[in-house]
Every structure is written in C-alpha cells, then in structure tokens.
CSV table of C-alpha atoms in Angstrom, one decimal:
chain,number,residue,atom,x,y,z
M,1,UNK,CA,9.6,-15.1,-44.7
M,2,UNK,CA,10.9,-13.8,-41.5
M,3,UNK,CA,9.1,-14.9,-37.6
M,4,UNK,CA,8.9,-12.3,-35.3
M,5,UNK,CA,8.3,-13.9,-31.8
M,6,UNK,CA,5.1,-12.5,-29.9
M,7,UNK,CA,5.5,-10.2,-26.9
M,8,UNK,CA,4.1,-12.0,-23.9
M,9,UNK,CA,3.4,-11.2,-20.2
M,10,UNK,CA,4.4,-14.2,-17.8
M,11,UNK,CA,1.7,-14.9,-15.5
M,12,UNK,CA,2.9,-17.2,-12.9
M,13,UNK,CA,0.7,-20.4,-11.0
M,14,UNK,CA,-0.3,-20.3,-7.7
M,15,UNK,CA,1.7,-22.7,-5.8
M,16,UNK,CA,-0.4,-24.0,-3.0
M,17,UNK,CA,-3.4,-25.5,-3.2
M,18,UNK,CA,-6.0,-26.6,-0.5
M,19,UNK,CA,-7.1,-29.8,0.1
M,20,UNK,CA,-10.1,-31.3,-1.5
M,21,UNK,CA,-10.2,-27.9,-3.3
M,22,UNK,CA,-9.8,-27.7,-7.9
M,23,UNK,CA,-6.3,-26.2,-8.6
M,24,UNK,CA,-5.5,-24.4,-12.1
M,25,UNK,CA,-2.4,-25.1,-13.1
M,26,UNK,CA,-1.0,-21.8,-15.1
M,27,UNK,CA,0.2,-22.5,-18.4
M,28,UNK,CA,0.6,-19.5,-20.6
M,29,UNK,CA,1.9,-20.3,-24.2
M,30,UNK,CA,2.6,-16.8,-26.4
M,31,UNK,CA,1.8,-17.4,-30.1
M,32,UNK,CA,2.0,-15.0,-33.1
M,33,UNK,CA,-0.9,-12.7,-33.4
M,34,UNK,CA,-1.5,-13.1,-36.8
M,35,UNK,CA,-3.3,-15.1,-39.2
M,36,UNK,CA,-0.8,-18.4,-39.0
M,37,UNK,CA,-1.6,-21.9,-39.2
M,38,UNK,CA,0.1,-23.6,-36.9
M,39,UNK,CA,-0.3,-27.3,-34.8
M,40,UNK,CA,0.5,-27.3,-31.0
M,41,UNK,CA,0.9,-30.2,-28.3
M,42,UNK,CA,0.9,-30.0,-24.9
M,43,UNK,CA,2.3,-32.3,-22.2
M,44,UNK,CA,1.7,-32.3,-18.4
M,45,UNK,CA,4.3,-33.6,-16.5
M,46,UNK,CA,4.1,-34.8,-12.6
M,47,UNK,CA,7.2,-35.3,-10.7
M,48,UNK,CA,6.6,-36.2,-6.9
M,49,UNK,CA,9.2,-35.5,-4.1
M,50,UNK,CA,12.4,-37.6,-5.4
M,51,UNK,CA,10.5,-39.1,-8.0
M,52,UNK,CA,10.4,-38.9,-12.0
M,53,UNK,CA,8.6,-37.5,-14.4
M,54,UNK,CA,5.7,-39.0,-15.1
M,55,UNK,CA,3.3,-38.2,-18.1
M,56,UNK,CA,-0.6,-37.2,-17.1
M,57,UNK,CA,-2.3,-35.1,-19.7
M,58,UNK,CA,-1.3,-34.4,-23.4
M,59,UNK,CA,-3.4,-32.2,-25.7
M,60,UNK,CA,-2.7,-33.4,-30.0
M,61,UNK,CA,-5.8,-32.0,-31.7
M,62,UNK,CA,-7.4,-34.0,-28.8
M,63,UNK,CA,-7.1,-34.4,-24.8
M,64,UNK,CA,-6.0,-37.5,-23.9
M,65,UNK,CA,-5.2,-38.2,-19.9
M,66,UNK,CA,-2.8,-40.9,-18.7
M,67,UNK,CA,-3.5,-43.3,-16.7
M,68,UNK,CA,-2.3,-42.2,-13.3
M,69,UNK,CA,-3.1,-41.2,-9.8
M,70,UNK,CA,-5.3,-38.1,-11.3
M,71,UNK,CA,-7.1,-40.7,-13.3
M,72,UNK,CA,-10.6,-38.4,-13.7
M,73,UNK,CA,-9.4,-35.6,-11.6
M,74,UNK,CA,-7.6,-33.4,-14.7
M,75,UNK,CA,-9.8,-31.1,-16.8
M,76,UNK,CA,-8.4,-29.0,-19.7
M,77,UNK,CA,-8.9,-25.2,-19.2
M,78,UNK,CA,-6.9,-24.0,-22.4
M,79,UNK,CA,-8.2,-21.4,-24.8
M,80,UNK,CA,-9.3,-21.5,-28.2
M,81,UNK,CA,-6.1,-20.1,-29.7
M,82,UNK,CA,-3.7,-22.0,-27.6
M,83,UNK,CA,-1.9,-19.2,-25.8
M,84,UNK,CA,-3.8,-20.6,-22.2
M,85,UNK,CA,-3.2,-24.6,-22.3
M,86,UNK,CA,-3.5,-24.4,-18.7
M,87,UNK,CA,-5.3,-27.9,-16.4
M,88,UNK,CA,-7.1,-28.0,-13.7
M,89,UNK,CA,-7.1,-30.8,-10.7
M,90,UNK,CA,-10.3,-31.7,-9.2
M,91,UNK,CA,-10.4,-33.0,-5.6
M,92,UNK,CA,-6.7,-31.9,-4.4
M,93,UNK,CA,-5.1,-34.5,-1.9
M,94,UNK,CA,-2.2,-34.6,-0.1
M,95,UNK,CA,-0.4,-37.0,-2.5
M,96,UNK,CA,-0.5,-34.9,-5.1
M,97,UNK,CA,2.3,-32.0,-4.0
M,98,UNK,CA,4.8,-32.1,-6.3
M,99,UNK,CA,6.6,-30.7,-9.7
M,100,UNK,CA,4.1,-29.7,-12.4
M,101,UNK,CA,5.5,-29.3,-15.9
M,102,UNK,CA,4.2,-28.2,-19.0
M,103,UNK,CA,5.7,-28.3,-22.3
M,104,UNK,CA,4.7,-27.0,-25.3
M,105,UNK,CA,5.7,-27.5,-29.3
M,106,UNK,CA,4.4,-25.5,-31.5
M,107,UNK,CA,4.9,-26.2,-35.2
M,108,UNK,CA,4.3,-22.9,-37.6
M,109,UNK,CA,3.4,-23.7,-41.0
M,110,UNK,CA,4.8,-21.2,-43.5
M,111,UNK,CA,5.0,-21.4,-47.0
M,112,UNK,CA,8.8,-21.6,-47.3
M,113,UNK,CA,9.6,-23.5,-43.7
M,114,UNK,CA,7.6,-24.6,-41.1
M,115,UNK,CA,9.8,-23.6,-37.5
M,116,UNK,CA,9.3,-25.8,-34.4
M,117,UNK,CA,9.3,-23.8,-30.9
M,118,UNK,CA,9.2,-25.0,-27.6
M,119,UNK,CA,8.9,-24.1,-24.2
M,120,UNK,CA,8.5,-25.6,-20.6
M,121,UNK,CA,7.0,-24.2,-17.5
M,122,UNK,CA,7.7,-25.8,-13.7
M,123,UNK,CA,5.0,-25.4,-11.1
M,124,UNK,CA,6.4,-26.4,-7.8
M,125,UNK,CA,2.9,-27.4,-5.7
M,126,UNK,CA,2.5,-28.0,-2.0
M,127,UNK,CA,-1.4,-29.1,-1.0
M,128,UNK,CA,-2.1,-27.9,2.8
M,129,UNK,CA,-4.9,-29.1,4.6
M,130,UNK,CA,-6.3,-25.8,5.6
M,131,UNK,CA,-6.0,-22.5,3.6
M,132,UNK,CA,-3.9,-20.7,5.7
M,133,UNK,CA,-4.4,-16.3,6.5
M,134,UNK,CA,-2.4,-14.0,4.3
M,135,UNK,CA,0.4,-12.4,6.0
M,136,UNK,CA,-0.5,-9.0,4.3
M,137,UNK,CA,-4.1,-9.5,5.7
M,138,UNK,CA,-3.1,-10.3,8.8
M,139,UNK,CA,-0.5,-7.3,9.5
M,140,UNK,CA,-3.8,-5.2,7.8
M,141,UNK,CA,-5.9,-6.3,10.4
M,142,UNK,CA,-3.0,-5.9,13.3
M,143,UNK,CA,-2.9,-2.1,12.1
M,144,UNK,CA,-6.5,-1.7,12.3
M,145,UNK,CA,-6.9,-2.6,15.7
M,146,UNK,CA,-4.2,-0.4,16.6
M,147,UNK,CA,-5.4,2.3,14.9
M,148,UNK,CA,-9.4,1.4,16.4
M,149,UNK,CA,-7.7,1.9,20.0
M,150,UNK,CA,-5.7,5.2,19.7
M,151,UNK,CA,-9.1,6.8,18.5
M,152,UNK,CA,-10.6,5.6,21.2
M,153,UNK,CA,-7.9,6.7,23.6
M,154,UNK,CA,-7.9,9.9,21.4
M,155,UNK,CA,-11.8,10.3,21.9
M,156,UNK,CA,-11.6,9.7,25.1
M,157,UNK,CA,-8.8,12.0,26.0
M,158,UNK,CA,-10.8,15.0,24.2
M,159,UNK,CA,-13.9,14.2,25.7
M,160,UNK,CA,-12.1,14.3,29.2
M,161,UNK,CA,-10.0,17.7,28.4
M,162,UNK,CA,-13.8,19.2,27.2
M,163,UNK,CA,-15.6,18.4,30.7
M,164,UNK,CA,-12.7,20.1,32.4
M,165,UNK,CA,-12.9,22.7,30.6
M,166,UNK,CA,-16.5,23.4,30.3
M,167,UNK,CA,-16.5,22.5,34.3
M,168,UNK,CA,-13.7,25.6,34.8
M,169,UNK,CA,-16.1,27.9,32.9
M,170,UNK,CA,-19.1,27.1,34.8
M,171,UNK,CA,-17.0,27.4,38.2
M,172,UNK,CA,-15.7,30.8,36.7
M,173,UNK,CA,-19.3,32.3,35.9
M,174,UNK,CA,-20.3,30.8,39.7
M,175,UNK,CA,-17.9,33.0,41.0
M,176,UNK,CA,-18.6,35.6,38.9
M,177,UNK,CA,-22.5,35.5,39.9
M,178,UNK,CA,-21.5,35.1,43.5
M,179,UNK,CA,-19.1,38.0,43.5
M,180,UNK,CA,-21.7,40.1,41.8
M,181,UNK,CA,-24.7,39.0,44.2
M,182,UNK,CA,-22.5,40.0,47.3
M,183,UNK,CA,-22.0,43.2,46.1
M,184,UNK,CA,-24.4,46.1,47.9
M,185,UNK,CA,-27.5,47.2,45.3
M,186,UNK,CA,-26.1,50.4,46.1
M,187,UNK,CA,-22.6,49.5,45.0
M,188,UNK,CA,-23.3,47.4,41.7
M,189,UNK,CA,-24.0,51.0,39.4
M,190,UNK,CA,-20.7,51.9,40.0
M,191,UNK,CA,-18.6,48.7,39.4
M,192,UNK,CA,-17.8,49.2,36.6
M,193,UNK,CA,-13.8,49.5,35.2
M,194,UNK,CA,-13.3,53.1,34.8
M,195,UNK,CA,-11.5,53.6,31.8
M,196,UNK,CA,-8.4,55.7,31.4
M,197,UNK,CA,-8.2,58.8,28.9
C-alpha cells in the first residue's frame, strides 16, 4: 500500500510573549486524514541563549514533564488526533527567552510496513516586560488624527466661506432696499427695465 502525505497549512507561533502572561507554543503536526492507526511522540526542547538543548515535556500515550526550570508551568494544549501537539507556559519570566523545539515521530501502522515520519519545529521566543503597541496600530491611529484635523480645518473653512457669502447677499439685498426706498413714489412705477423688441 502506497502513503500519500497530508496537505497541511503552516501556522506559525507567536514569538514574544509578556511577562507573567501563559504563552502557547504553536506546534502543528499534519497527519493522514483517514482511518490509520498510528502512535505519535512528541518532544519539547528548550535551548537558552548559548546554551543546549534541554528536554522539558514529552507526550508517549502520556504527558510526562521534565524536571526543569518550567517545573509546573507547562500544560499540554494538543488535540485529540494529534495534528495540534502544541504547550502552553504558565507564568512567563524573563528567564525563559530562548529556542523552543518540537519534534514529532509519528509511526503509521499498515498492514504491509509500518513508515516512521518526523518533523521539527523552532520557536525562537523573547519575554518583554510590557506588551509593547503594534506598529500597524499605531501608524492607524497617526492617520486618524490627521485625517480628525483636516475635517476640522475642512469644516471650518466651509463654515467661514458660507458666512461670507451669506453676509455679501444680505449686504446686496441692503442696497437693493436702500436704492429702492430712495427712489421718489412717483418714480418707483416706472423702474422697471424696458425690454427691447
């Protein structure tokens, strides 16, 4: 029997995590669809800065967490059918920036052969004490206050041009009045344009 390999969609970590905050480390594991037995173990890896690997979490049928400075800070956040075998860290500290890797072996049992695949994933984490603004939020926010104060200008600007104008009218219908009250009683029946044949 033949193995076609499952098409999968990488969905990357996040990379920085706040202080004192939980961090999911992303580990997505594709798996054939169908109906196939098949036994899978996971390691966690943690590497700090110019350091080694060290082993912290291992899922064999069971979880199992090493003794080491996440003692009682890992939780296991993987799915049912394996494809998420993602962990979370509880309590982030500073210490704990470093290399994250993930390594899965997944053993398919077929009636003819039984073929081992494995795969690794590197999380490269960096814990800040503060979460800091998104650059895309903050250039959105920038462009909103720009755009708040040429409406205002704008408004204003109209609101100006429509006083003086209204203002001219009223001076021109003055006049008008003015002109037409100075004229003699007499006089004001035959003001009128004449108009040309």
């Amino acid at each position: 029997a033949g193995f076609c390999s499952a098409v999968c969609v990488e969905v990357p970590s996040e990379t920085e995590a706040v202080q004192g905050k939980h961090m999911k480390l992303l580990c997505i594991s594709c798996m054939k669809r169908e109906e196939v037995t098949a036994s899978t173990v996971v390691e966690w890896f943690y590497r700090p800065e110019g350091g080694k690997d060290e082993p912290i979490y291992e899922y064999r049928k069971t979880n199992h967490e090493f003794p080491s400075r996440f003692s009682g800070r890992l939780q296991w956040n993987g799915s049912k059918d394996m494809q998420d075998v993602s962990i979370t860290v509880l309590n982030v500290t500073l210490n704990d920036s470093g290399i994250y890797t993930c390594n899965i072996t997944r053993e398919f049992e077929f009636e003819i052969h039984r073929p081992l695949f494995t795969s690794s994933r590197l999380i490269h984490l960096t814990v800040v004490e503060e979460a800091g603004e998104d650059f895309t939020s903050v250039i959105s926010e920038i462009m909103m206050y720009i755009l708040l104060v040429f409406l205002t200008l704008w408004l204003l600007i109209e609101m100006v041009y429509c006083y003086r104008k209204v203002s001219k009218a009223e001076e021109a219908a003055q006049e008008n009045a003015t002109d037409y009250l100075a004229i003699p009683s007499e006089n004001k029946e035959n003001c009128a344009v004449p108009v040309e044949e």
